[in-house]
Amino acid sequence: MSPSRLGHAMPARWRAVLCVLTLVALGVGGAAGGPFKPGPAAAAAPGVVPTAVVTPAPTPDAGTVLVQVTGVEPQVLQPAQDLLVTATIRNDSAKVLESPRATLRISRFRLASTTQLETWAGSAVAADAGKAVGSVDIPGPLAPGMSVQTTLTVPSTAFGLLNTPDAWGPRGLAVELTDGGRRVGLDRTFLLWLPDETAPAPTPVSVLVPVVGPASTPVATTTPVPAPTPSPTATASADSSATDPELDALTGATGRLRAVIDATGHHAEVSWAVDPSLVEAAAAGGSSSTSWLADLTQRSARRDVLALPWGDPDLAAIAHADRPDLLTLARDASAGSAATVFGGTPQTQLMWAADDVPDATTAALTVRSGARALVVGPDALAPEREAAPTRSGTVAVRTDAGELTALVPDSALTAALTDADAVDPGATPATAAQRILAETAVAAHDRASAGQHLLAALPRDWDPEVPIVQAQLDALATAPWVELTSVTGLIGRAGDDSARAPLPTSARSAQELSPAHVVALGDARASVAAFATVVPVPDTLLAGLDRAILSPLSVAWRDAPSRRGALVDTVLADANTRRTGLSVLVSPKFTAVASATQIRLTVHNALPQDATVQVDLRPRKACLTVPDGPTLATVAAESDAIVSIDVQANANCDVDVDVYLLASDGTVVASPAKFSARLAPTIENVGTLAVGALLALGLVVGIIRTVRRGQTANRGARVAALAAAAPHASAEEKTP
């Protein structure tokens, strides 16, 4: 039986079924999936406005006419709705377009991955643009340099898309310009198709924007430092005046910081990570800075605002120098910020790595600091199995210090918001909105990432195109499959269980501050803090110190290492100056002839406060000792005090003695002094022996003289009387 006869013999209902199956097989019925492959242009489907056949091969005029889609309404098309696509056409060629015609084309295959979206958007002008669904003649001729706006209105039925639950999602959409049947321009975008009653469960999406300013040098320094070249990743210091003009420019009408607030401020669901040092600098800045700060504060109400550590320090540099005390210092400074932009109490639970892929040492530092989450780059912690990709914004990371939540941005969403023109050259607010809707639809449709919380984290140097970003955020806020939510909710959310590539054990960037410099800054801060304990009001000596110490640690200085080095030297010199004002005066030579003696010296206090110090003598030989240890002394402000110290000379010797002034914890608070002592304690001993010997000799001589001289006259008379009386007594005894 011939095919024609077979067709006549089949019942009408079977012919209809066969027709539908054929359309589905060909993709014209709105296939639920399958890859998009650029190919030759096809003829228009039946039932739509006919268009001229397009020559598939490139022509000399191809791409020389600018076509830009400036409007897609509605952004999400549903059955029984008409699609209105507005485009601007400008003749950039050198030829007159005699018969210009605009045609709307669609690729009916659902685009199921970011790769397919990129393939469609990046296809050449002459590549396949799908099937024509509507066209309109443009009044011509169109001379070189002329532009015109046109609108194509197409009913949803003309697209021939299925109404099945799995048919929703993005399709390729294009506006083509032909002249005499030859394609001379094309702009690609996306159609979002959502049949009735097939809306998927919303996918949580968070947008995190860093609000950081320019690099700066602190005012309270003793040596001027060259002002750094404006750095896109910079952070301001609250004590900075040298950068006020730059900050005013950044917060002015055309400045980057103004654009950040204007682009994101109208959506309270967008989270801000704010550097408190920028807030303090803006408060002390010019009119544009203070106006910007007022706007920032107003738009912070009912918004998720997180406080970065003060000055946005380089976590890697601090970690590699093993100085967690500096990060604690920065977090404490943020926690103590009184800026109303942070509400009642600043949230300091978030850290932001300077490197896209931080090492395990940096992650461990974050845990030790008490923070709960670390923002990393899109390339960090990649899934180990490429065949099972995941787009989860949270990943649990185990470190030597404990477990940490890593916030991993989605690369596609982040790229689309960062620079829509880099993703889709010539992007308009309309096409940028359709692209980000397509990206989120792909993620929501993907079973591997369905329900996962997506994150878009913008770079520190983000300079947004305000109309484009506003259109993108507006689209996300109204998309049925998206739920814009704060980053704070993401921090407490568990990530997926997929295996991830571990963070490198240790990886140091050549741009970060050297460990030696970081250690020097930390030691300088500790020394000044210890020095300040000698006065009753330490804050007068510590004012501005923490800001000065933290300033060179900012991520901003990675772009200006030589100036950063000069700043470190200046900050260290300033810290050393803060530790001056106390000195000790002593005679260069001292002689002691006694074993126990006192050494008197003078302590000079040039500080405006009383100072209490310990005077510590440290002999370099054991022949001199200090029995009572350091001697406590209080010296009045701007005066001198004489201090007497008991010492013990143990032998004859010449000894050098160092004199130290110490704080209560033993920190040296003045330059050591030195004197030489000549000890002769045996002179005292010899004298004592000589005197004793003379006394003993006198006693012996006296005894001998007494013996040799015999009895005295009185004693002799008594002896004679006794002798005379003795015979008389004997005679009486003999008488009867």
XYZ file of C-alpha atoms in Angstrom:
736
model
C 0.000 0.000 0.000
C 1.394 3.397 -0.956
C 1.964 5.991 1.701
C -0.777 8.192 0.298
C -3.288 5.411 0.365
C -2.176 4.423 3.864
C -2.869 7.947 5.011
C -6.361 7.907 3.554
C -7.067 4.512 5.109
C -6.097 5.554 8.664
C -8.824 6.894 10.952
C -8.712 10.596 11.629
C -7.841 10.179 15.313
C -4.808 8.019 14.476
C -3.627 10.554 11.947
C -3.833 13.222 14.674
C -1.857 11.082 17.112
C 0.783 10.397 14.477
C 1.029 14.104 13.719
C 1.580 14.985 17.383
C 4.218 12.282 17.773
C 5.978 13.559 14.694
C 5.972 17.119 16.018
C 7.379 15.983 19.370
C 10.079 13.976 17.643
C 11.035 17.010 15.594
C 11.110 19.244 18.688
C 8.397 21.644 17.513
C 6.043 20.590 20.282
C 8.227 22.007 23.062
C 10.528 19.182 24.036
C 11.039 18.872 27.748
C 14.766 18.468 27.408
C 17.651 17.678 25.144
C 20.658 19.650 24.062
C 20.528 22.683 21.855
C 22.700 22.281 18.774
C 23.172 25.202 16.401
C 22.301 24.260 12.860
C 20.751 25.592 9.664
C 17.751 27.837 9.980
C 14.424 26.085 9.437
C 11.256 27.251 7.790
C 8.492 28.760 9.860
C 5.991 26.423 11.434
C 2.468 26.384 10.055
C 0.050 28.826 11.590
C 2.514 31.658 12.291
C 3.397 34.773 10.376
C 5.502 33.716 7.385
C 8.971 35.147 7.045
C 11.573 35.227 4.357
C 13.978 32.332 4.130
C 17.294 33.226 5.752
C 20.536 32.405 4.029
C 22.446 30.254 6.541
C 25.922 31.113 5.327
C 27.570 34.271 6.664
C 27.487 37.292 4.421
C 29.699 40.361 4.328
C 26.899 42.310 6.016
C 26.223 39.771 8.781
C 26.577 41.295 12.234
C 27.084 44.836 11.010
C 23.629 45.873 12.182
C 23.098 46.159 15.917
C 20.050 44.366 17.271
C 19.318 44.671 20.988
C 16.360 43.154 22.796
C 15.197 45.833 25.218
C 12.006 44.281 26.510
C 10.461 40.849 27.068
C 6.945 40.902 28.503
C 5.991 38.905 30.394
C 9.320 37.643 31.650
C 7.697 34.283 32.417
C 5.238 33.250 29.717
C 2.177 31.194 30.565
C -0.567 29.757 28.364
C -3.140 32.211 27.024
C -0.653 35.085 27.220
C 0.854 37.109 24.406
C 4.591 37.680 24.318
C 5.762 41.213 23.545
C 9.394 41.539 22.546
C 10.830 45.000 21.986
C 14.090 45.495 20.123
C 16.245 48.424 19.111
C 17.862 48.230 15.683
C 20.718 50.443 14.557
C 22.350 50.299 11.162
C 26.087 50.263 11.865
C 26.955 49.194 8.336
C 27.942 51.422 5.457
C 24.976 50.305 3.356
C 21.368 51.357 3.275
C 18.945 48.651 4.399
C 16.277 48.793 1.740
C 13.804 46.225 3.105
C 14.530 45.607 6.808
C 12.396 43.008 8.526
C 12.432 41.838 12.171
C 11.641 38.230 12.975
C 11.148 36.516 16.321
C 12.607 33.022 16.522
C 12.488 30.325 19.191
C 14.375 27.139 19.880
C 11.718 24.859 21.308
C 14.116 22.533 23.098
C 14.295 23.186 26.828
C 17.780 24.257 27.795
C 18.751 21.994 30.668
C 22.186 23.198 31.794
C 24.369 26.254 32.144
C 26.499 24.925 29.310
C 23.498 24.882 26.990
C 22.600 28.418 28.034
C 26.133 29.539 27.238
C 26.066 27.738 23.896
C 22.867 29.453 22.868
C 23.905 32.910 24.006
C 27.376 32.628 22.502
C 26.390 31.289 19.090
C 27.397 33.293 16.051
C 25.030 35.661 14.299
C 24.761 33.319 11.333
C 24.170 30.205 13.466
C 20.791 28.553 13.872
C 18.388 30.760 15.822
C 15.391 28.438 15.933
C 12.046 28.609 14.188
C 10.290 31.801 13.217
C 7.111 32.520 15.152
C 6.417 36.091 14.111
C 7.792 38.950 12.076
C 7.198 42.592 11.293
C 8.335 44.865 8.498
C 10.374 47.872 9.517
C 9.699 51.073 7.620
C 12.638 51.577 5.330
C 14.986 52.330 3.973
C 17.265 52.404 7.029
C 20.300 54.558 6.298
C 23.693 54.030 7.968
C 23.670 55.328 11.544
C 19.884 55.333 11.803
C 18.110 53.416 14.558
C 14.548 52.286 15.076
C 12.598 50.477 17.761
C 10.234 47.668 16.916
C 7.880 45.413 18.855
C 6.872 41.887 17.980
C 3.706 40.481 19.537
C 3.212 36.729 19.403
C 0.497 34.669 21.136
C 1.733 31.827 23.318
C -0.067 29.342 21.110
C 2.283 30.222 18.262
C 5.226 28.736 20.139
C 3.681 25.281 20.226
C 5.110 24.459 23.668
C 3.819 21.570 25.749
C 1.786 22.080 28.918
C 3.200 19.053 30.725
C 4.719 19.525 34.211
C 8.269 18.855 33.035
C 8.017 21.199 30.049
C 8.557 24.377 32.054
C 11.905 26.111 31.799
C 14.076 28.215 29.484
C 14.095 28.215 25.690
C 16.274 30.090 23.288
C 14.686 33.264 21.908
C 16.125 35.544 19.234
C 15.262 38.678 17.302
C 16.601 38.556 13.773
C 16.961 41.397 11.282
C 17.011 40.631 7.585
C 17.344 42.799 4.533
C 16.010 41.325 1.341
C 15.909 37.885 2.940
C 19.511 38.046 4.141
C 20.338 38.053 7.862
C 22.275 41.160 8.844
C 21.804 41.210 12.624
C 20.667 39.044 15.532
C 20.281 39.240 19.298
C 19.723 36.184 21.462
C 17.934 35.938 24.776
C 15.685 33.474 26.587
C 12.010 32.673 26.918
C 10.851 31.292 30.273
C 7.889 28.972 29.802
C 5.692 28.034 32.761
C 2.521 26.076 31.994
C -0.416 26.447 34.339
C -0.236 24.606 37.659
C 3.320 23.391 37.101
C 5.205 25.875 39.266
C 8.083 24.082 41.003
C 9.009 24.392 44.667
C 10.944 27.655 45.153
C 14.732 27.401 45.288
C 16.323 29.573 48.010
C 18.702 32.132 46.514
C 20.897 34.524 48.507
C 22.822 37.490 47.163
C 25.791 38.724 49.223
C 27.342 42.099 48.405
C 30.610 43.326 49.977
C 30.526 47.009 50.885
C 34.190 47.957 51.213
C 36.036 51.114 50.302
C 39.463 52.395 49.244
C 42.821 51.690 50.844
C 44.062 54.369 53.185
C 46.799 55.355 55.594
C 46.081 56.295 59.216
C 46.474 59.913 60.245
C 48.208 59.179 63.536
C 51.586 58.418 61.991
C 54.959 60.081 62.298
C 56.178 59.619 58.732
C 54.142 60.421 55.612
C 53.326 57.504 53.313
C 52.505 57.921 49.611
C 48.776 57.628 49.029
C 47.987 54.335 47.274
C 46.637 54.120 43.782
C 42.860 53.542 43.998
C 42.427 49.831 44.546
C 39.181 48.091 43.608
C 39.485 45.716 46.546
C 40.429 48.394 49.028
C 39.229 49.069 52.523
C 39.140 52.446 54.234
C 40.557 53.440 57.589
C 38.501 55.447 60.008
C 41.493 57.587 60.862
C 42.269 58.492 57.293
C 42.151 61.947 55.843
C 44.412 61.423 52.839
C 41.775 59.358 51.066
C 38.757 61.596 51.713
C 38.744 62.978 48.143
C 38.877 59.453 46.758
C 36.152 58.276 49.096
C 34.005 61.242 48.121
C 34.487 60.285 44.478
C 33.501 56.672 45.148
C 30.385 57.746 47.013
C 29.475 60.469 44.521
C 26.777 60.258 41.873
C 28.935 58.251 39.463
C 31.059 56.436 42.057
C 31.312 52.700 42.559
C 30.027 52.692 46.129
C 27.028 54.783 45.120
C 26.286 52.290 42.345
C 26.446 49.368 44.797
C 23.792 50.935 47.014
C 21.598 52.081 44.124
C 21.737 48.671 42.450
C 20.902 46.567 45.506
C 19.303 48.914 48.006
C 15.746 48.494 46.719
C 15.700 44.796 47.653
C 15.915 44.170 51.394
C 16.488 40.472 50.700
C 19.999 41.249 49.433
C 22.570 40.890 52.228
C 25.403 43.358 52.742
C 28.806 42.560 54.249
C 30.013 45.969 55.422
C 33.477 47.005 56.557
C 33.007 49.145 59.696
C 36.103 51.156 58.827
C 34.353 52.370 55.676
C 31.367 53.485 57.727
C 33.621 55.430 60.094
C 35.525 56.997 57.205
C 32.312 58.042 55.458
C 31.036 59.638 58.660
C 34.164 61.810 58.742
C 34.220 62.410 54.978
C 32.877 65.067 52.677
C 29.312 65.830 51.695
C 28.970 62.989 49.202
C 30.352 60.495 51.732
C 28.017 61.576 54.510
C 25.065 61.578 52.116
C 25.982 58.092 50.944
C 26.260 56.906 54.540
C 22.824 58.293 55.331
C 21.402 56.367 52.381
C 23.276 53.230 53.430
C 21.900 53.511 56.953
C 18.347 54.091 55.759
C 18.420 51.121 53.391
C 19.924 48.887 56.090
C 16.645 48.817 57.982
C 15.103 45.333 57.938
C 18.077 44.080 55.934
C 20.614 41.374 56.700
C 23.769 43.451 57.352
C 26.884 41.600 58.484
C 29.995 43.308 59.839
C 33.308 42.240 58.358
C 36.341 42.391 60.658
C 37.503 45.998 60.942
C 39.501 47.030 57.882
C 38.668 43.833 55.949
C 41.965 42.172 56.965
C 43.798 39.598 54.881
C 42.937 36.367 56.682
C 45.623 34.401 54.855
C 48.410 36.774 55.905
C 47.303 36.608 59.537
C 46.972 32.823 59.434
C 50.376 32.247 57.844
C 52.009 34.457 60.486
C 50.121 32.598 63.244
C 48.849 35.817 64.810
C 45.198 35.131 65.654
C 45.352 38.011 68.135
C 45.258 40.449 65.211
C 42.071 38.906 63.823
C 40.559 39.020 67.300
C 41.515 42.687 67.432
C 39.731 43.338 64.121
C 36.616 41.407 65.171
C 36.463 43.203 68.515
C 36.719 46.545 66.734
C 33.783 45.552 64.521
C 31.735 44.248 67.427
C 32.255 47.552 69.207
C 31.104 49.658 66.267
C 28.317 52.022 67.223
C 27.266 52.650 63.612
C 23.498 52.470 63.229
C 23.949 50.693 59.914
C 24.541 47.498 61.902
C 21.435 47.848 64.022
C 21.690 47.071 67.714
C 24.609 44.631 67.736
C 26.875 44.056 64.713
C 26.864 40.492 63.393
C 30.494 39.365 63.220
C 29.909 35.715 62.361
C 31.091 36.047 58.744
C 34.623 36.082 57.316
C 35.577 36.670 53.687
C 38.728 35.080 52.272
C 40.959 37.169 50.032
C 41.744 34.150 47.846
C 39.101 32.291 45.869
C 40.552 29.030 47.169
C 41.872 29.609 50.703
C 44.037 27.027 52.403
C 43.245 24.899 55.431
C 45.368 27.149 57.654
C 43.133 30.113 56.854
C 39.999 28.057 57.451
C 41.330 26.924 60.834
C 42.044 30.542 61.799
C 38.421 31.393 61.023
C 37.233 28.666 63.376
C 39.574 29.772 66.167
C 38.359 33.348 65.861
C 34.822 32.263 66.697
C 33.300 33.000 63.282
C 30.742 30.592 61.864
C 31.191 30.990 58.119
C 33.882 31.748 55.549
C 33.084 33.077 52.076
C 35.248 31.425 49.430
C 35.350 31.598 45.642
C 33.204 29.613 43.187
C 36.151 27.341 42.353
C 36.773 26.233 45.935
C 35.615 22.856 47.256
C 34.582 21.609 43.819
C 32.666 18.309 43.656
C 35.024 15.393 43.193
C 32.661 13.769 40.688
C 32.083 15.974 37.671
C 29.279 13.680 36.584
C 27.306 14.597 39.706
C 27.566 18.383 39.960
C 26.060 20.267 42.866
C 25.256 23.954 43.275
C 24.819 24.049 47.036
C 25.898 27.325 48.612
C 27.078 25.697 51.856
C 29.772 23.100 52.410
C 30.884 21.711 55.770
C 34.674 21.908 56.090
C 36.653 20.095 58.765
C 39.767 21.845 60.062
C 42.290 21.208 62.818
C 40.369 23.700 64.949
C 36.895 22.292 64.288
C 34.152 22.381 61.675
C 33.380 25.424 59.558
C 30.627 26.371 57.120
C 32.096 27.476 53.805
C 29.845 29.674 51.671
C 30.495 28.687 48.059
C 28.996 31.032 45.441
C 27.351 29.648 42.333
C 29.654 30.560 39.468
C 26.903 31.155 36.894
C 24.734 33.359 39.115
C 27.725 35.284 40.406
C 29.056 35.890 36.896
C 25.653 37.039 35.637
C 25.289 39.595 38.428
C 28.928 40.680 38.385
C 29.115 41.647 34.714
C 26.165 40.792 32.505
C 27.958 42.177 29.462
C 30.823 39.719 29.940
C 28.323 36.859 30.019
C 26.187 38.174 27.155
C 28.007 40.868 25.136
C 25.689 43.783 24.510
C 23.355 42.752 27.327
C 20.452 45.015 28.182
C 18.426 45.042 31.401
C 15.832 42.894 29.636
C 18.242 40.240 28.340
C 20.218 40.192 31.606
C 17.014 39.543 33.529
C 16.034 36.712 31.172
C 19.501 35.172 31.480
C 19.474 35.083 35.273
C 15.942 33.671 35.235
C 17.167 30.974 32.877
C 20.095 30.160 35.184
C 17.878 29.787 38.236
C 15.321 27.774 36.256
C 18.042 25.351 35.188
C 19.140 24.961 38.811
C 15.577 24.471 40.038
C 14.888 21.941 37.275
C 18.047 19.931 37.917
C 17.335 17.006 40.207
C 20.935 17.008 41.463
C 20.613 20.568 42.784
C 16.866 20.864 43.330
C 16.088 22.416 46.704
C 19.684 23.453 47.342
C 20.336 26.955 48.594
C 22.133 28.960 45.899
C 24.473 31.844 46.653
C 25.704 34.702 44.509
C 28.640 36.520 46.143
C 29.901 39.595 44.344
C 33.596 40.563 44.257
C 35.058 43.297 46.437
C 35.659 45.545 43.425
C 32.127 45.165 42.056
C 31.087 48.187 39.990
C 27.537 47.324 38.959
C 25.581 48.594 35.987
C 22.663 49.852 38.051
C 19.748 49.410 35.580
C 20.888 45.901 34.680
C 21.322 44.702 38.269
C 18.031 46.248 39.310
C 16.280 44.378 36.485
C 17.997 41.129 37.483
C 17.013 41.430 41.137
C 13.459 42.417 40.203
C 13.235 39.291 38.060
C 14.541 37.058 40.852
C 12.111 38.583 43.329
C 9.104 37.715 41.146
C 10.194 34.361 39.688
C 7.859 31.583 40.899
C 10.770 29.147 41.324
C 13.007 31.522 43.329
C 12.850 32.553 46.973
C 15.206 35.431 47.725
C 16.462 35.023 51.274
C 19.192 36.377 53.538
C 22.686 34.981 53.897
C 22.214 34.552 57.644
C 19.700 31.819 56.907
C 22.219 30.192 54.594
C 24.900 30.100 57.315
C 22.804 27.841 59.487
C 21.753 25.599 56.622
C 23.339 22.179 56.154
C 25.067 21.577 52.835
C 24.782 18.540 50.632
C 26.645 15.310 51.312
C 28.565 15.208 48.046
C 32.297 14.549 48.169
C 34.322 17.712 47.727
C 37.913 18.436 46.844
C 39.719 19.440 50.063
C 41.256 22.832 50.632
C 45.026 22.933 50.081
C 46.991 22.434 53.277
C 48.985 25.621 52.837
C 49.082 28.030 49.928
C 50.585 31.477 50.274
C 49.850 34.204 47.742
C 52.726 36.382 46.606
C 50.471 39.407 47.123
C 49.805 38.921 50.814
C 51.783 40.676 53.538
C 54.824 38.689 54.652
C 54.668 36.788 57.962
C 57.612 38.828 59.288
C 55.709 42.082 58.787
C 52.546 40.670 60.334
C 54.482 39.448 63.379
C 56.168 42.845 63.707
C 52.787 44.586 63.697
C 51.399 42.215 66.302
C 54.445 42.574 68.537
C 54.351 46.358 68.226
C 50.740 46.458 69.300
C 51.439 44.166 72.271
C 54.427 46.278 73.333
C 52.473 49.529 73.273
C 49.609 47.915 75.180
C 52.056 46.709 77.842
C 53.733 50.125 77.993
C 50.363 51.780 78.528
C 49.854 49.807 81.749
C 52.411 52.009 83.545
C 50.006 54.977 83.509
C 46.615 55.198 85.244
C 44.725 56.048 82.012
C 46.120 53.735 79.299
C 43.566 54.778 76.653
C 45.360 58.064 76.125
C 48.383 56.151 74.843
C 46.335 53.605 72.876
C 44.054 56.018 71.002
C 44.080 55.140 67.298
C 46.659 52.390 67.740
C 44.449 49.452 66.789
C 43.294 51.169 63.584
C 46.881 51.959 62.672
C 48.036 48.377 63.276
C 45.144 46.889 61.277
C 45.448 49.264 58.334
C 48.360 47.508 56.532
C 46.579 44.158 56.938
C 43.723 45.161 54.640
C 43.088 43.075 51.545
C 43.193 46.368 49.660
C 46.964 46.594 49.927
C 47.516 43.446 47.890
C 47.438 45.642 44.814
C 50.091 48.036 46.161
C 52.780 45.989 47.959
C 55.492 48.666 47.856
C 53.245 51.304 49.406
C 52.034 48.752 51.906
C 55.632 48.122 52.965
C 56.152 51.846 53.500
C 52.965 51.963 55.545
C 54.166 49.096 57.743
C 57.401 50.963 58.454
C 55.447 54.091 59.313
C 53.040 52.276 61.618
C 55.908 50.544 63.415
C 57.705 53.864 63.846
C 54.536 55.400 65.256
C 54.108 52.489 67.667
C 57.694 52.906 68.813
C 57.082 56.611 69.412
C 54.106 55.776 71.617
C 56.458 53.782 73.872
C 58.793 56.706 74.608
C 58.760 59.100 77.553
C 60.498 57.079 80.255
C 64.248 56.922 80.822
C 66.766 56.146 83.554
C 69.804 58.233 84.516
C 72.723 56.712 86.408
C 76.375 57.527 87.015
C 78.546 55.590 84.575
C 80.835 54.345 87.391
C 80.166 53.162 90.915
C 82.511 51.928 93.639
C 81.450 49.782 96.581
C 83.779 48.842 99.444
C 81.063 47.302 101.590
C 79.300 44.017 101.003
C 75.856 45.583 101.547
C 75.261 48.956 99.962
C 72.762 51.022 97.951
C 72.842 52.229 94.374
C 70.969 55.443 93.663
C 69.663 56.314 90.207
C 67.171 58.727 88.654
C 64.024 57.794 86.688
C 62.779 60.481 84.289
C 59.085 60.610 83.263
C 58.240 62.871 80.311
C 54.669 61.543 80.062
C 51.707 63.756 81.003
C 50.623 61.105 83.536
C 52.209 59.537 86.592
C 54.082 56.365 85.751
C 54.609 53.311 87.937
C 57.534 51.152 86.859
C 59.814 48.444 88.160
C 63.508 49.321 88.269
C 65.486 46.178 87.579
C 69.282 45.933 87.988
C 70.853 43.052 86.082
C 74.559 42.552 86.948
C 76.517 40.611 84.369
C 78.565 38.784 87.059
C 77.597 36.898 90.186
C 79.872 39.022 92.361
C 76.993 41.518 92.633
C 73.421 40.522 93.440
C 70.144 42.326 94.082
C 68.519 40.545 97.036
C 65.056 42.094 96.739
C 64.634 41.933 92.938
C 63.090 44.815 90.931
C 62.172 47.910 92.912
C 58.746 49.486 92.381
C 58.792 53.230 91.786
C 56.121 55.811 90.959
C 57.286 58.914 89.135
C 55.080 61.968 88.893
C 54.121 63.319 85.477
C 56.853 65.270 83.723
C 59.284 64.938 86.614
C 62.155 62.866 88.022
C 62.401 60.491 90.958
C 65.467 59.148 92.771
C 65.330 55.425 93.411
C 67.618 53.620 95.892
C 68.242 49.918 95.369
C 69.914 47.591 97.878
C 72.678 45.421 96.427
C 75.037 42.789 97.823
C 78.723 42.666 96.880
C 79.987 39.122 97.176
C 83.589 39.491 96.026
C 86.100 41.918 94.657
C 85.429 42.486 90.961
C 84.596 44.944 88.216
C 81.093 44.306 86.846
C 78.835 45.909 84.240
C 75.251 46.400 85.367
C 72.243 46.901 83.050
C 69.323 48.955 84.304
C 65.837 48.199 82.968
C 62.506 49.910 83.500
C 59.729 47.322 83.347
C 55.960 47.276 83.195
C 54.047 45.056 85.588
C 54.214 42.118 83.166
C 57.960 42.461 82.668
C 57.850 44.341 79.363
C 60.765 46.728 78.920
C 59.354 50.269 78.754
C 62.541 52.299 78.293
C 65.909 51.979 76.672
C 68.234 50.120 79.066
C 71.016 52.052 80.812
C 74.393 50.666 81.885
C 77.017 51.483 84.478
C 80.231 49.886 85.711
C 80.705 48.962 89.367
C 84.006 48.308 91.152
C 83.434 46.101 94.159
C 85.968 45.783 97.051
C 84.069 44.291 99.985
C 87.348 42.712 101.383
C 88.584 46.163 102.442
C 85.784 46.252 104.956
C 86.628 42.741 106.178
C 90.363 43.454 106.580
C 89.653 46.550 108.666
C 87.371 44.606 110.944
C 89.978 41.902 111.434
C 92.678 44.467 112.146
C 90.627 46.199 114.816
C 89.717 42.873 116.377
C 93.326 41.766 116.376
C 94.446 44.979 118.039
C 91.846 44.612 120.773
C 92.861 41.017 121.416
C 96.507 41.984 121.486
C 95.828 44.714 124.033
C 94.048 42.250 126.276
C 96.928 39.799 126.207
C 99.484 42.501 126.842
C 97.524 43.727 129.842
C 97.385 40.313 131.389
C 101.072 39.770 130.902
C 101.956 43.113 132.407
C 99.808 42.419 135.408
C 101.478 39.118 136.040
C 104.958 40.537 135.637
C 104.449 43.533 137.941
C 103.320 41.325 140.823
C 100.885 42.184 143.595
C 99.795 45.667 144.490
C 100.696 47.388 147.826
C 97.276 46.907 149.349
C 97.182 43.284 148.489
C 100.731 42.832 150.078
C 99.673 44.457 153.369
C 96.734 42.162 153.680
C 98.930 39.166 153.101
C 101.455 40.316 155.803
C 98.712 40.845 158.379
C 97.339 37.425 157.771
C 100.794 35.913 158.121
C 101.411 37.652 161.501
C 98.129 36.499 162.915
C 98.687 32.917 162.014
C 101.273 31.981 164.844
C 99.143 33.606 167.561
C 96.186 31.534 166.549
C 98.241 28.392 166.696
C 99.444 29.129 170.271
C 95.935 29.574 171.540
C 94.908 26.295 170.059
C 97.702 24.549 172.004
C 96.798 26.006 175.534
C 94.700 23.522 177.591
